[in-house]
Tab-separated table of C-alpha atoms (C1' of nucleotides) in Angstrom:
chain	number	residue	atom	x	y	z
A	1	MET	CA	6.135	-2.603	35.378
A	2	VAL	CA	9.357	-1.217	34.077
A	3	THR	CA	12.042	-1.102	36.522
A	4	THR	CA	14.465	1.828	36.472
A	5	ARG	CA	17.188	0.157	38.497
A	6	THR	CA	20.499	-0.137	36.799
A	7	SER	CA	21.552	-3.306	38.481
A	8	GLY	CA	20.859	-6.742	37.153
A	9	ARG	CA	22.223	-8.588	34.119
A	10	GLY	CA	20.731	-6.074	31.725
A	11	ALA	CA	23.049	-3.421	33.011
A	12	ALA	CA	25.941	-4.884	30.881
A	13	ASP	CA	25.538	-2.220	28.070
A	14	GLY	CA	24.713	0.703	30.432
A	15	ALA	CA	20.981	1.196	29.923
A	16	PRO	CA	18.245	-1.149	31.565
A	17	VAL	CA	17.010	-3.859	29.190
A	18	PRO	CA	13.452	-2.396	28.677
A	19	ASP	CA	14.983	1.020	27.663
A	20	ARG	CA	17.438	-0.637	25.291
A	21	LEU	CA	14.553	-2.539	23.706
A	22	LEU	CA	12.503	0.558	23.238
A	23	ALA	CA	15.337	2.534	21.704
A	24	VAL	CA	16.364	-0.279	19.407
A	25	ALA	CA	12.796	-0.834	18.407
A	26	THR	CA	12.185	2.818	17.732
A	27	ARG	CA	15.218	3.002	15.286
A	28	LEU	CA	14.273	-0.278	13.476
A	29	PHE	CA	10.622	0.648	13.107
A	30	ALA	CA	11.437	4.037	11.803
A	31	ALA	CA	14.059	2.717	9.296
A	32	GLN	CA	12.066	-0.352	7.958
A	33	GLY	CA	8.566	-0.248	9.301
A	34	PHE	CA	6.793	-2.012	12.058
A	35	GLU	CA	5.659	-5.010	10.035
A	36	ARG	CA	9.009	-5.559	8.296
A	37	THR	CA	10.782	-5.611	11.589
A	38	SER	CA	10.575	-9.048	13.350
A	39	VAL	CA	10.768	-9.443	17.150
A	40	GLN	CA	13.895	-11.575	16.488
A	41	GLU	CA	15.598	-8.617	14.847
A	42	ILE	CA	14.841	-6.360	17.784
A	43	VAL	CA	16.101	-8.638	20.484
A	44	ASP	CA	19.205	-9.461	18.517
A	45	ALA	CA	19.898	-5.673	18.117
A	46	ALA	CA	19.459	-5.129	21.852
A	47	GLY	CA	21.650	-8.133	22.651
A	48	VAL	CA	18.904	-10.177	24.459
A	49	THR	CA	16.509	-12.846	23.593
A	50	LYS	CA	12.755	-13.108	23.045
A	51	GLY	CA	12.207	-14.174	26.581
A	52	ALA	CA	13.578	-10.887	27.805
A	53	MET	CA	11.304	-8.908	25.593
A	54	TYR	CA	8.168	-10.847	26.465
A	55	HIS	CA	9.184	-10.570	30.098
A	56	TYR	CA	8.761	-6.815	29.964
A	57	PHE	CA	6.289	-6.197	27.144
A	58	SER	CA	3.081	-8.109	26.514
A	59	SER	CA	3.346	-8.147	22.799
A	60	LYS	CA	5.037	-6.349	19.778
A	61	ASP	CA	2.198	-3.887	19.786
A	62	ASP	CA	2.903	-3.102	23.254
A	63	LEU	CA	6.375	-1.697	22.176
A	64	ILE	CA	4.706	0.757	19.912
A	65	ARG	CA	2.166	1.691	22.465
A	66	GLU	CA	4.846	2.666	24.841
A	67	ILE	CA	6.809	4.697	22.199
A	68	TYR	CA	3.601	6.680	21.585
A	69	ARG	CA	2.843	7.091	25.153
A	70	ARG	CA	6.148	8.680	25.966
A	71	LEU	CA	6.239	10.941	22.744
A	72	LEU	CA	2.617	12.243	23.169
A	73	GLY	CA	2.912	12.823	26.784
A	74	LEU	CA	6.073	14.793	26.327
A	75	GLN	CA	4.703	17.096	23.632
A	76	THR	CA	1.211	17.607	25.302
A	77	ARG	CA	2.908	18.678	28.489
A	78	SER	CA	5.097	21.034	26.606
A	79	LEU	CA	2.296	22.696	24.709
A	80	GLU	CA	0.116	23.059	27.765
A	81	ARG	CA	2.898	24.592	29.709
A	82	ILE	CA	3.386	27.307	27.024
A	83	ALA	CA	-0.207	27.792	26.190
A	84	ASP	CA	-1.278	28.440	29.871
A	85	GLY	CA	1.798	30.606	30.436
A	86	PRO	CA	2.057	34.449	30.234
A	87	GLY	CA	2.026	36.726	27.243
A	88	THR	CA	-0.533	37.563	24.534
A	89	ALA	CA	-2.053	34.740	22.482
A	90	ALA	CA	0.094	35.728	19.454
A	91	GLN	CA	3.328	35.374	21.533
A	92	ARG	CA	2.226	32.094	23.129
A	93	LEU	CA	1.308	30.893	19.561
A	94	ARG	CA	4.750	31.683	18.200
A	95	GLU	CA	6.453	30.030	21.159
A	96	ALA	CA	4.319	26.989	20.858
A	97	THR	CA	4.743	26.495	17.176
A	98	ALA	CA	8.614	26.943	17.336
A	99	ASP	CA	8.833	24.677	20.308
A	100	VAL	CA	6.856	21.785	18.957
A	101	VAL	CA	8.922	21.850	15.745
A	102	VAL	CA	12.187	21.650	17.705
A	103	SER	CA	10.810	19.077	19.937
A	104	THR	CA	9.605	16.905	16.975
A	105	LEU	CA	12.970	17.135	15.350
A	106	ALA	CA	14.567	15.993	18.634
A	107	HIS	CA	12.442	12.823	18.636
A	108	LEU	CA	12.235	12.267	14.900
A	109	ASP	CA	12.344	8.558	15.014
A	110	ASP	CA	9.462	8.324	17.350
A	111	GLY	CA	7.373	10.692	15.197
A	112	VAL	CA	8.131	8.597	12.164
A	113	VAL	CA	7.075	5.442	13.855
A	114	LEU	CA	3.820	7.083	14.949
A	115	MET	CA	3.055	8.331	11.481
A	116	HIS	CA	3.671	5.122	9.720
A	117	SER	CA	2.380	2.532	12.155
A	118	LEU	CA	-0.560	4.108	14.019
A	119	HIS	CA	-3.045	2.899	11.408
A	120	LEU	CA	-2.187	-0.853	11.965
A	121	LEU	CA	-2.523	-1.007	15.638
A	122	ALA	CA	-5.481	-2.601	17.451
A	123	PRO	CA	-8.472	-0.313	17.421
A	124	HIS	CA	-8.600	0.421	21.195
A	125	ILE	CA	-4.975	1.519	21.336
A	126	ARG	CA	-5.470	3.615	18.172
A	127	ALA	CA	-8.495	5.257	19.893
A	128	GLN	CA	-6.348	5.991	22.836
A	129	VAL	CA	-3.649	7.735	20.720
A	130	ARG	CA	-6.228	9.549	18.805
A	131	ALA	CA	-7.690	10.748	21.954
A	132	GLU	CA	-4.450	12.112	23.124
A	133	ARG	CA	-3.764	13.682	19.663
A	134	ARG	CA	-7.205	15.322	19.762
A	135	ARG	CA	-6.507	16.901	23.190
A	136	TYR	CA	-3.411	18.456	21.761
A	137	HIS	CA	-5.226	19.638	18.607
A	138	GLU	CA	-8.003	21.362	20.719
A	139	ARG	CA	-5.561	23.056	23.011
A	140	PHE	CA	-3.910	24.445	19.931
A	141	ARG	CA	-7.118	25.480	18.266
A	142	ALA	CA	-8.157	27.313	21.467
A	143	LEU	CA	-5.038	29.257	21.301
A	144	VAL	CA	-5.858	30.334	17.628
A	145	ALA	CA	-9.275	31.179	18.669
A	146	GLU	CA	-8.054	33.316	21.490
A	147	GLY	CA	-5.826	35.212	19.059
A	148	GLN	CA	-8.926	35.999	17.056
A	149	ARG	CA	-10.785	37.336	20.013
A	150	GLU	CA	-7.595	39.085	20.913
A	151	GLY	CA	-7.578	40.729	17.393
A	152	SER	CA	-4.234	39.419	16.399
A	153	VAL	CA	-5.541	36.552	14.193
A	154	ARG	CA	-7.780	37.026	11.133
A	155	ALA	CA	-11.390	36.372	11.968
A	156	ASP	CA	-12.197	34.939	8.544
A	157	ILE	CA	-10.147	31.724	8.941
A	158	SER	CA	-11.188	28.533	10.515
A	159	PRO	CA	-9.129	27.831	13.706
A	160	ASP	CA	-9.601	24.080	12.851
A	161	LEU	CA	-8.146	24.499	9.338
A	162	ALA	CA	-5.348	26.613	10.802
A	163	THR	CA	-4.387	23.857	13.203
A	164	HIS	CA	-4.477	21.232	10.540
A	165	HIS	CA	-2.399	23.379	8.364
A	166	PHE	CA	0.293	23.806	10.897
A	167	PHE	CA	0.381	20.289	12.122
A	168	GLY	CA	0.619	19.051	8.554
A	169	ALA	CA	3.977	20.853	8.442
A	170	VAL	CA	5.203	19.384	11.655
A	171	HIS	CA	4.186	15.794	10.825
A	172	HIS	CA	5.820	16.275	7.349
A	173	LEU	CA	9.204	16.951	8.955
A	174	GLY	CA	10.091	13.398	9.266
A	175	THR	CA	9.888	13.071	5.531
A	176	TRP	CA	12.467	15.646	4.542
A	177	TYR	CA	14.524	16.614	7.501
A	178	ARG	CA	18.097	15.558	7.472
A	179	SER	CA	20.338	16.264	10.527
A	180	ASP	CA	23.265	16.935	8.160
A	181	GLY	CA	21.137	19.331	6.083
A	182	ALA	CA	21.618	23.136	5.744
A	183	LEU	CA	18.946	24.230	8.249
A	184	ARG	CA	19.285	23.781	12.043
A	185	PRO	CA	16.237	22.613	14.013
A	186	ARG	CA	15.939	26.141	15.569
A	187	GLN	CA	15.973	27.826	12.205
A	188	ILE	CA	13.360	25.507	10.879
A	189	GLY	CA	11.182	26.155	13.930
A	190	GLU	CA	11.392	29.798	13.722
A	191	GLY	CA	10.969	29.699	9.782
A	192	LEU	CA	7.766	27.597	10.062
A	193	ALA	CA	6.425	29.729	13.020
A	194	GLU	CA	7.004	32.886	11.030
A	195	MET	CA	5.193	31.573	7.881
A	196	PHE	CA	2.455	30.220	9.902
A	197	LEU	CA	1.703	33.302	12.174
A	198	ASN	CA	2.075	35.483	9.165
A	199	GLY	CA	-0.453	33.316	7.294
A	200	ILE	CA	-3.089	33.735	9.928
A	201	ALA	CA	-2.324	37.165	11.233
A	202	VAL	CA	-4.296	40.315	10.587
A	203	GLN	CA	-2.524	42.789	8.263
A	204	ARG	CA	-0.851	45.660	9.870
A	205	PRO	CA	-1.670	48.874	7.886
B	1	MET	CA	1.937	-4.096	-19.720
B	2	VAL	CA	-1.611	-3.399	-18.794
B	3	THR	CA	-4.337	-3.929	-21.405
B	4	THR	CA	-7.101	-1.488	-21.840
B	5	ARG	CA	-9.522	-3.752	-23.653
B	6	THR	CA	-12.872	-4.430	-22.049
B	7	SER	CA	-13.192	-7.792	-23.744
B	8	GLY	CA	-12.242	-11.157	-22.209
B	9	ARG	CA	-13.496	-12.847	-19.097
B	10	GLY	CA	-12.372	-10.005	-16.843
B	11	ALA	CA	-15.116	-7.696	-18.248
B	12	ALA	CA	-17.760	-9.467	-16.231
B	13	ASP	CA	-17.923	-6.595	-13.727
B	14	GLY	CA	-17.385	-3.843	-16.217
B	15	ALA	CA	-13.709	-2.765	-15.721
B	16	PRO	CA	-10.709	-4.715	-16.876
B	17	VAL	CA	-9.111	-7.021	-14.362
B	18	PRO	CA	-5.886	-5.030	-13.719
B	19	ASP	CA	-8.063	-1.733	-13.034
B	20	ARG	CA	-10.249	-3.692	-10.767
B	21	LEU	CA	-7.275	-5.117	-8.891
B	22	LEU	CA	-5.676	-1.712	-8.555
B	23	ALA	CA	-8.979	-0.104	-7.326
B	24	VAL	CA	-9.667	-2.786	-4.687
B	25	ALA	CA	-5.991	-2.853	-3.520
B	26	THR	CA	-6.088	0.936	-3.088
B	27	ARG	CA	-9.239	0.860	-1.095
B	28	LEU	CA	-7.968	-2.037	1.133
B	29	PHE	CA	-4.356	-0.562	1.572
B	30	ALA	CA	-5.768	2.684	2.548
B	31	ALA	CA	-8.279	1.072	5.142
B	32	GLN	CA	-6.105	-1.457	6.847
B	33	GLY	CA	-2.517	-0.881	5.615
B	34	PHE	CA	-0.318	-2.776	3.112
B	35	GLU	CA	1.141	-5.406	5.338
B	36	ARG	CA	-2.234	-6.170	6.929
B	37	THR	CA	-3.789	-6.744	3.612
B	38	SER	CA	-3.143	-10.243	2.093
B	39	VAL	CA	-3.133	-10.905	-1.544
B	40	GLN	CA	-5.813	-13.398	-1.089
B	41	GLU	CA	-8.053	-10.606	0.305
B	42	ILE	CA	-7.300	-8.399	-2.721
B	43	VAL	CA	-8.148	-11.089	-5.241
B	44	ASP	CA	-11.255	-12.211	-3.401
B	45	ALA	CA	-12.631	-8.633	-3.280
B	46	ALA	CA	-11.820	-8.131	-6.972
B	47	GLY	CA	-13.501	-11.463	-7.881
B	48	VAL	CA	-10.639	-13.136	-9.285
B	49	THR	CA	-7.775	-15.568	-8.146
B	50	LYS	CA	-4.104	-15.160	-7.298
B	51	GLY	CA	-3.172	-16.414	-10.732
B	52	ALA	CA	-4.920	-13.466	-12.305
B	53	MET	CA	-2.966	-11.037	-10.092
B	54	TYR	CA	0.342	-12.426	-10.811
B	55	HIS	CA	-0.483	-12.564	-14.387
B	56	TYR	CA	-0.634	-8.811	-14.633
B	57	PHE	CA	1.672	-7.808	-11.612
B	58	SER	CA	4.981	-9.129	-10.780
B	59	SER	CA	4.539	-8.944	-7.064
B	60	LYS	CA	2.413	-7.349	-4.218
B	61	ASP	CA	4.832	-4.394	-4.157
B	62	ASP	CA	4.256	-3.909	-7.876
B	63	LEU	CA	0.573	-3.062	-7.042
B	64	ILE	CA	1.686	-0.155	-4.912
B	65	ARG	CA	4.214	0.994	-7.379
B	66	GLU	CA	1.516	1.240	-10.051
B	67	ILE	CA	-0.796	3.150	-7.592
B	68	TYR	CA	2.083	5.634	-6.921
B	69	ARG	CA	2.948	5.973	-10.622
B	70	ARG	CA	-0.569	6.968	-11.556
B	71	LEU	CA	-1.082	9.315	-8.691
B	72	LEU	CA	2.314	11.119	-9.070
B	73	GLY	CA	1.992	11.354	-12.880
B	74	LEU	CA	-1.380	12.947	-12.458
B	75	GLN	CA	-0.264	15.552	-9.961
B	76	THR	CA	2.962	16.493	-11.659
B	77	ARG	CA	1.187	17.123	-14.949
B	78	SER	CA	-1.419	19.252	-13.245
B	79	LEU	CA	1.208	21.307	-11.512
B	80	GLU	CA	3.302	21.818	-14.576
B	81	ARG	CA	0.207	22.834	-16.655
B	82	ILE	CA	-0.592	25.491	-14.149
B	83	ALA	CA	3.006	26.649	-13.328
B	84	ASP	CA	3.855	26.983	-17.088
B	85	GLY	CA	0.589	28.934	-17.713
B	86	PRO	CA	-0.201	32.585	-17.798
B	87	GLY	CA	-0.399	35.071	-14.959
B	88	THR	CA	1.849	36.501	-12.323
B	89	ALA	CA	3.809	33.964	-10.126
B	90	ALA	CA	1.455	34.916	-7.311
B	91	GLN	CA	-1.533	34.048	-9.280
B	92	ARG	CA	-0.215	30.752	-10.499
B	93	LEU	CA	0.982	29.827	-6.781
B	94	ARG	CA	-2.515	30.411	-5.660
B	95	GLU	CA	-3.979	28.400	-8.435
B	96	ALA	CA	-1.537	25.596	-8.037
B	97	THR	CA	-1.954	25.252	-4.321
B	98	ALA	CA	-5.774	25.129	-4.328
B	99	ASP	CA	-5.635	22.636	-7.258
B	100	VAL	CA	-3.280	20.242	-5.603
B	101	VAL	CA	-5.485	20.246	-2.489
B	102	VAL	CA	-8.706	19.382	-4.454
B	103	SER	CA	-6.896	16.886	-6.444
B	104	THR	CA	-5.454	15.324	-3.469
B	105	LEU	CA	-8.824	15.139	-1.773
B	106	ALA	CA	-10.307	13.577	-4.914
B	107	HIS	CA	-7.716	10.734	-4.721
B	108	LEU	CA	-7.466	10.529	-1.020
B	109	ASP	CA	-7.091	6.761	-0.696
B	110	ASP	CA	-4.076	6.749	-3.118
B	111	GLY	CA	-2.577	9.527	-1.125
B	112	VAL	CA	-3.044	7.680	2.238
B	113	VAL	CA	-1.505	4.536	0.728
B	114	LEU	CA	1.512	6.486	-0.447
B	115	MET	CA	2.057	8.127	2.861
B	116	HIS	CA	1.765	4.878	4.910
B	117	SER	CA	3.460	2.458	2.607
B	118	LEU	CA	6.244	4.159	0.836
B	119	HIS	CA	8.807	3.437	3.602
B	120	LEU	CA	8.478	-0.322	3.238
B	121	LEU	CA	9.132	-0.726	-0.350
B	122	ALA	CA	12.092	-1.998	-2.103
B	123	PRO	CA	14.969	0.646	-2.169
B	124	HIS	CA	15.053	1.035	-5.917
B	125	ILE	CA	11.274	1.677	-6.121
B	126	ARG	CA	11.457	4.054	-3.317
B	127	ALA	CA	14.280	5.972	-5.025
B	128	GLN	CA	12.058	6.049	-8.088
B	129	VAL	CA	9.178	7.515	-6.255
B	130	ARG	CA	11.301	9.953	-4.398
B	131	ALA	CA	12.841	11.151	-7.695
B	132	GLU	CA	9.277	11.938	-9.024
B	133	ARG	CA	8.271	13.570	-5.724
B	134	ARG	CA	11.458	15.668	-5.916
B	135	ARG	CA	10.629	16.779	-9.348
B	136	TYR	CA	7.254	18.060	-8.121
B	137	HIS	CA	9.015	19.705	-5.156
B	138	GLU	CA	11.481	21.547	-7.502
B	139	ARG	CA	8.783	22.977	-9.782
B	140	PHE	CA	6.943	24.328	-6.800
B	141	ARG	CA	10.007	25.747	-5.192
B	142	ALA	CA	10.744	27.475	-8.549
B	143	LEU	CA	7.513	29.080	-8.536
B	144	VAL	CA	8.107	30.460	-4.958
B	145	ALA	CA	11.460	31.736	-6.038
B	146	GLU	CA	9.884	33.376	-9.128
B	147	GLY	CA	7.509	35.078	-6.732
B	148	GLN	CA	10.448	36.461	-4.857
B	149	ARG	CA	12.072	37.963	-7.931
B	150	GLU	CA	8.678	39.316	-8.929
B	151	GLY	CA	8.542	41.050	-5.530
B	152	SER	CA	5.190	39.344	-4.327
B	153	VAL	CA	6.983	36.745	-2.063
B	154	ARG	CA	9.040	37.693	0.933
B	155	ALA	CA	12.678	37.447	0.171
B	156	ASP	CA	13.700	36.418	3.710
B	157	ILE	CA	12.152	32.993	3.652
B	158	SER	CA	13.628	29.854	2.248
B	159	PRO	CA	11.690	28.778	-0.794
B	160	ASP	CA	12.530	25.073	0.218
B	161	LEU	CA	10.997	25.475	3.639
B	162	ALA	CA	8.057	27.124	2.255
B	163	THR	CA	7.493	24.216	-0.146
B	164	HIS	CA	7.891	21.795	2.757
B	165	HIS	CA	5.489	23.839	4.806
B	166	PHE	CA	2.769	23.652	2.131
B	167	PHE	CA	3.202	20.008	1.204
B	168	GLY	CA	2.926	19.123	4.862
B	169	ALA	CA	-0.488	20.506	4.890
B	170	VAL	CA	-1.363	18.653	1.804
B	171	HIS	CA	0.035	15.208	2.856
B	172	HIS	CA	-1.718	15.744	6.205
B	173	LEU	CA	-5.087	15.967	4.599
B	174	GLY	CA	-5.579	12.166	4.564
B	175	THR	CA	-5.265	12.181	8.307
B	176	TRP	CA	-8.324	14.428	9.155
B	177	TYR	CA	-10.391	15.003	6.090
B	178	ARG	CA	-13.824	13.375	6.163
B	179	SER	CA	-15.999	13.631	3.233
B	180	ASP	CA	-18.993	14.144	5.481
B	181	GLY	CA	-17.299	16.979	7.385
B	182	ALA	CA	-18.290	20.573	7.515
B	183	LEU	CA	-15.752	21.869	4.855
B	184	ARG	CA	-15.976	21.194	1.214
B	185	PRO	CA	-12.834	20.298	-0.798
B	186	ARG	CA	-13.053	23.727	-2.544
B	187	GLN	CA	-13.231	25.544	0.638
B	188	ILE	CA	-10.338	23.665	2.153
B	189	GLY	CA	-8.266	24.283	-1.066
B	190	GLU	CA	-9.000	27.949	-0.990
B	191	GLY	CA	-8.554	28.291	2.842
B	192	LEU	CA	-5.124	26.538	2.828
B	193	ALA	CA	-4.054	28.594	-0.349
B	194	GLU	CA	-5.082	31.765	1.442
B	195	MET	CA	-3.151	30.900	4.610
B	196	PHE	CA	-0.044	29.712	2.769
B	197	LEU	CA	0.163	32.671	0.421
B	198	ASN	CA	-0.502	35.184	3.089
B	199	GLY	CA	2.278	33.448	5.078
B	200	ILE	CA	4.914	34.017	2.429
B	201	ALA	CA	3.578	37.322	0.903
B	202	VAL	CA	5.148	40.645	1.395
B	203	GLN	CA	2.998	42.934	3.563
B	204	ARG	CA	1.043	45.558	1.644
B	205	PRO	CA	1.439	48.836	3.311
C	1	DG	C1'	27.374	-13.982	58.300
C	2	DT	C1'	25.017	-17.661	56.104
C	3	DC	C1'	21.694	-20.822	54.879
C	4	DA	C1'	17.140	-21.681	52.909
C	5	DC	C1'	13.884	-20.008	50.300
C	6	DA	C1'	11.226	-16.972	47.045
C	7	DT	C1'	11.194	-13.915	43.288
C	8	DT	C1'	12.789	-11.566	39.366
C	9	DA	C1'	15.349	-11.696	35.163
C	10	DC	C1'	16.298	-13.739	31.273
C	11	DC	C1'	17.069	-17.922	27.852
C	12	DG	C1'	15.910	-20.330	23.434
C	13	DA	C1'	13.776	-24.367	21.155
C	14	DC	C1'	9.356	-25.117	19.686
C	15	DT	C1'	4.432	-24.392	17.894
C	16	DG	C1'	0.711	-23.190	15.098
C	17	DG	C1'	-0.462	-20.419	11.725
C	18	DT	C1'	-0.132	-17.237	7.812
C	19	DA	C1'	1.737	-15.184	3.765
C	20	DG	C1'	3.762	-14.352	-0.924
C	21	DT	C1'	4.869	-16.602	-4.821
C	22	DT	C1'	5.004	-20.627	-8.173
C	23	DC	C1'	3.468	-23.504	-11.703
C	24	DG	C1'	1.110	-27.113	-14.132
C	25	DG	C1'	-3.292	-26.923	-15.815
C	26	DT	C1'	-7.975	-25.178	-18.187
C	27	DG	C1'	-10.935	-23.116	-21.440
C	28	DC	C1'	-12.248	-19.401	-24.352
C	29	DG	C1'	-11.404	-16.561	-28.589
C	30	DT	C1'	-9.492	-16.446	-33.097
D	1	DA	C1'	-4.396	-25.363	-33.062
D	2	DC	C1'	-2.337	-21.772	-30.980
D	3	DG	C1'	-1.973	-18.467	-27.321
D	4	DC	C1'	-3.707	-15.391	-23.979
D	5	DA	C1'	-6.344	-14.933	-19.720
D	6	DC	C1'	-6.904	-16.947	-15.775
D	7	DC	C1'	-7.274	-20.836	-12.118
D	8	DG	C1'	-5.999	-22.708	-7.439
D	9	DA	C1'	-3.537	-26.242	-4.851
D	10	DA	C1'	1.101	-26.727	-3.274
D	11	DC	C1'	5.372	-24.911	-1.690
D	12	DT	C1'	8.604	-22.469	1.083
D	13	DA	C1'	9.634	-19.228	4.224
D	14	DC	C1'	9.024	-16.775	8.250
D	15	DC	C1'	7.129	-15.015	12.393
D	16	DA	C1'	4.519	-13.720	16.931
D	17	DG	C1'	4.066	-15.784	20.863
D	18	DT	C1'	4.686	-19.868	24.500
D	19	DC	C1'	6.746	-22.261	28.111
D	20	DG	C1'	9.776	-25.142	30.771
D	21	DG	C1'	14.068	-24.157	32.411
D	22	DT	C1'	18.313	-21.693	34.642
D	23	DA	C1'	20.943	-18.166	36.873
D	24	DA	C1'	21.099	-13.985	39.664
D	25	DT	C1'	19.294	-11.399	43.197
D	26	DG	C1'	16.716	-10.146	47.318
D	27	DT	C1'	14.751	-11.572	51.993
D	28	DG	C1'	14.285	-13.133	56.487
D	29	DA	C1'	15.381	-16.439	60.268
D	30	DC	C1'	18.872	-17.607	63.209
DNA sequence: GTCACATTACCGACTGGTAGTTCGGTGCGT
DNA sequence: ACGCACCGAACTACCAGTCGGTAATGTGAC
């Protein structure tokens, strides 16, 4: 298990060794890809040796697995908090969409790694990640369906297709967003939420 | 350059060797990823040897480069044909969005390969692909801007953000679309076009 | 307080294997 | 007889993971 103590030799640079390894690995994986990044590179950048890495992680795959676990857990909890909260379905949808955009932008490297590397993981790990992602998808879809019953979302669109439509935009963020660009995360979140909700909303006469 | 003759030893299976190599490589890259697919696997599946591959392609990267070139060329030509055609901006936008969805679904493997492998190519090749993609983005964005001048698209949204929003959904198709699923490509194209256009359209009173 | 002992944290040379690329060779078509 | 298309063993490089070792830290007896 990963210790959270700050004592020990690893504290030299501030953060505990496992956290440093994950942070460095995320950065390198996002920049050059999982397969193009050697374990040696990671441990060099983290200022430790292979022995340290294999002391805390069982394999290179295990690094990614942990990166995924943290990211997906974070976002799922966030969605469920909003989705199960107060307000109309339309309100909660708007809040959830803007929130997931901002949250994705705040952890952009993790998202990029997930996008680019999920397909080359061992099948059982992939299945695990897919299951978590599916849970997320289902919760969002249910919110859209609730909007339809509520009368605020058009009845003639497929909630599944709408969900895919929106998550496409979210997953795509890593491809084009630059932190030094013109748009701030909040603006992007609100802009995408506005377009998405407007796209599925019933027209007000 | 790639020959188009059908004579020679390579014609045994019908298609010329370079085409067979590209087709097989696309399938394998999409299924298991670029780095997890060895050159040996590709040439075995194509029924030739390494010598043949390195006779037609300068490297393994060159295979991907050619896959990208074909796909992007195809889609760019298609978009420009529609965008420069007749009709209002709104009509052309609808036609273009539905078309690119159907076309992406028809070449799903190529798209998946592009999504998963672009980031690990040599920088100058990546720059080349990005440039082509940018050209595509610009043409689409111009169409949205034209819609704003025409009065059919809301003036308060960023055409760039709208373009990213839509292409997110397109790029995401490879993640969830199953050819044996409930929705046909045409339905998906029209559904996404409907949501997208509705999302950016001015409300009719 | 300190000594002995156990456990944790980390080191880094080494192994076994795989992968992309090269290149001298072969045979068919013209 | 020339060259294009293709062959495939050999080459070089690298890489994930191992393992025997060492230093630091924690623990309990006295």
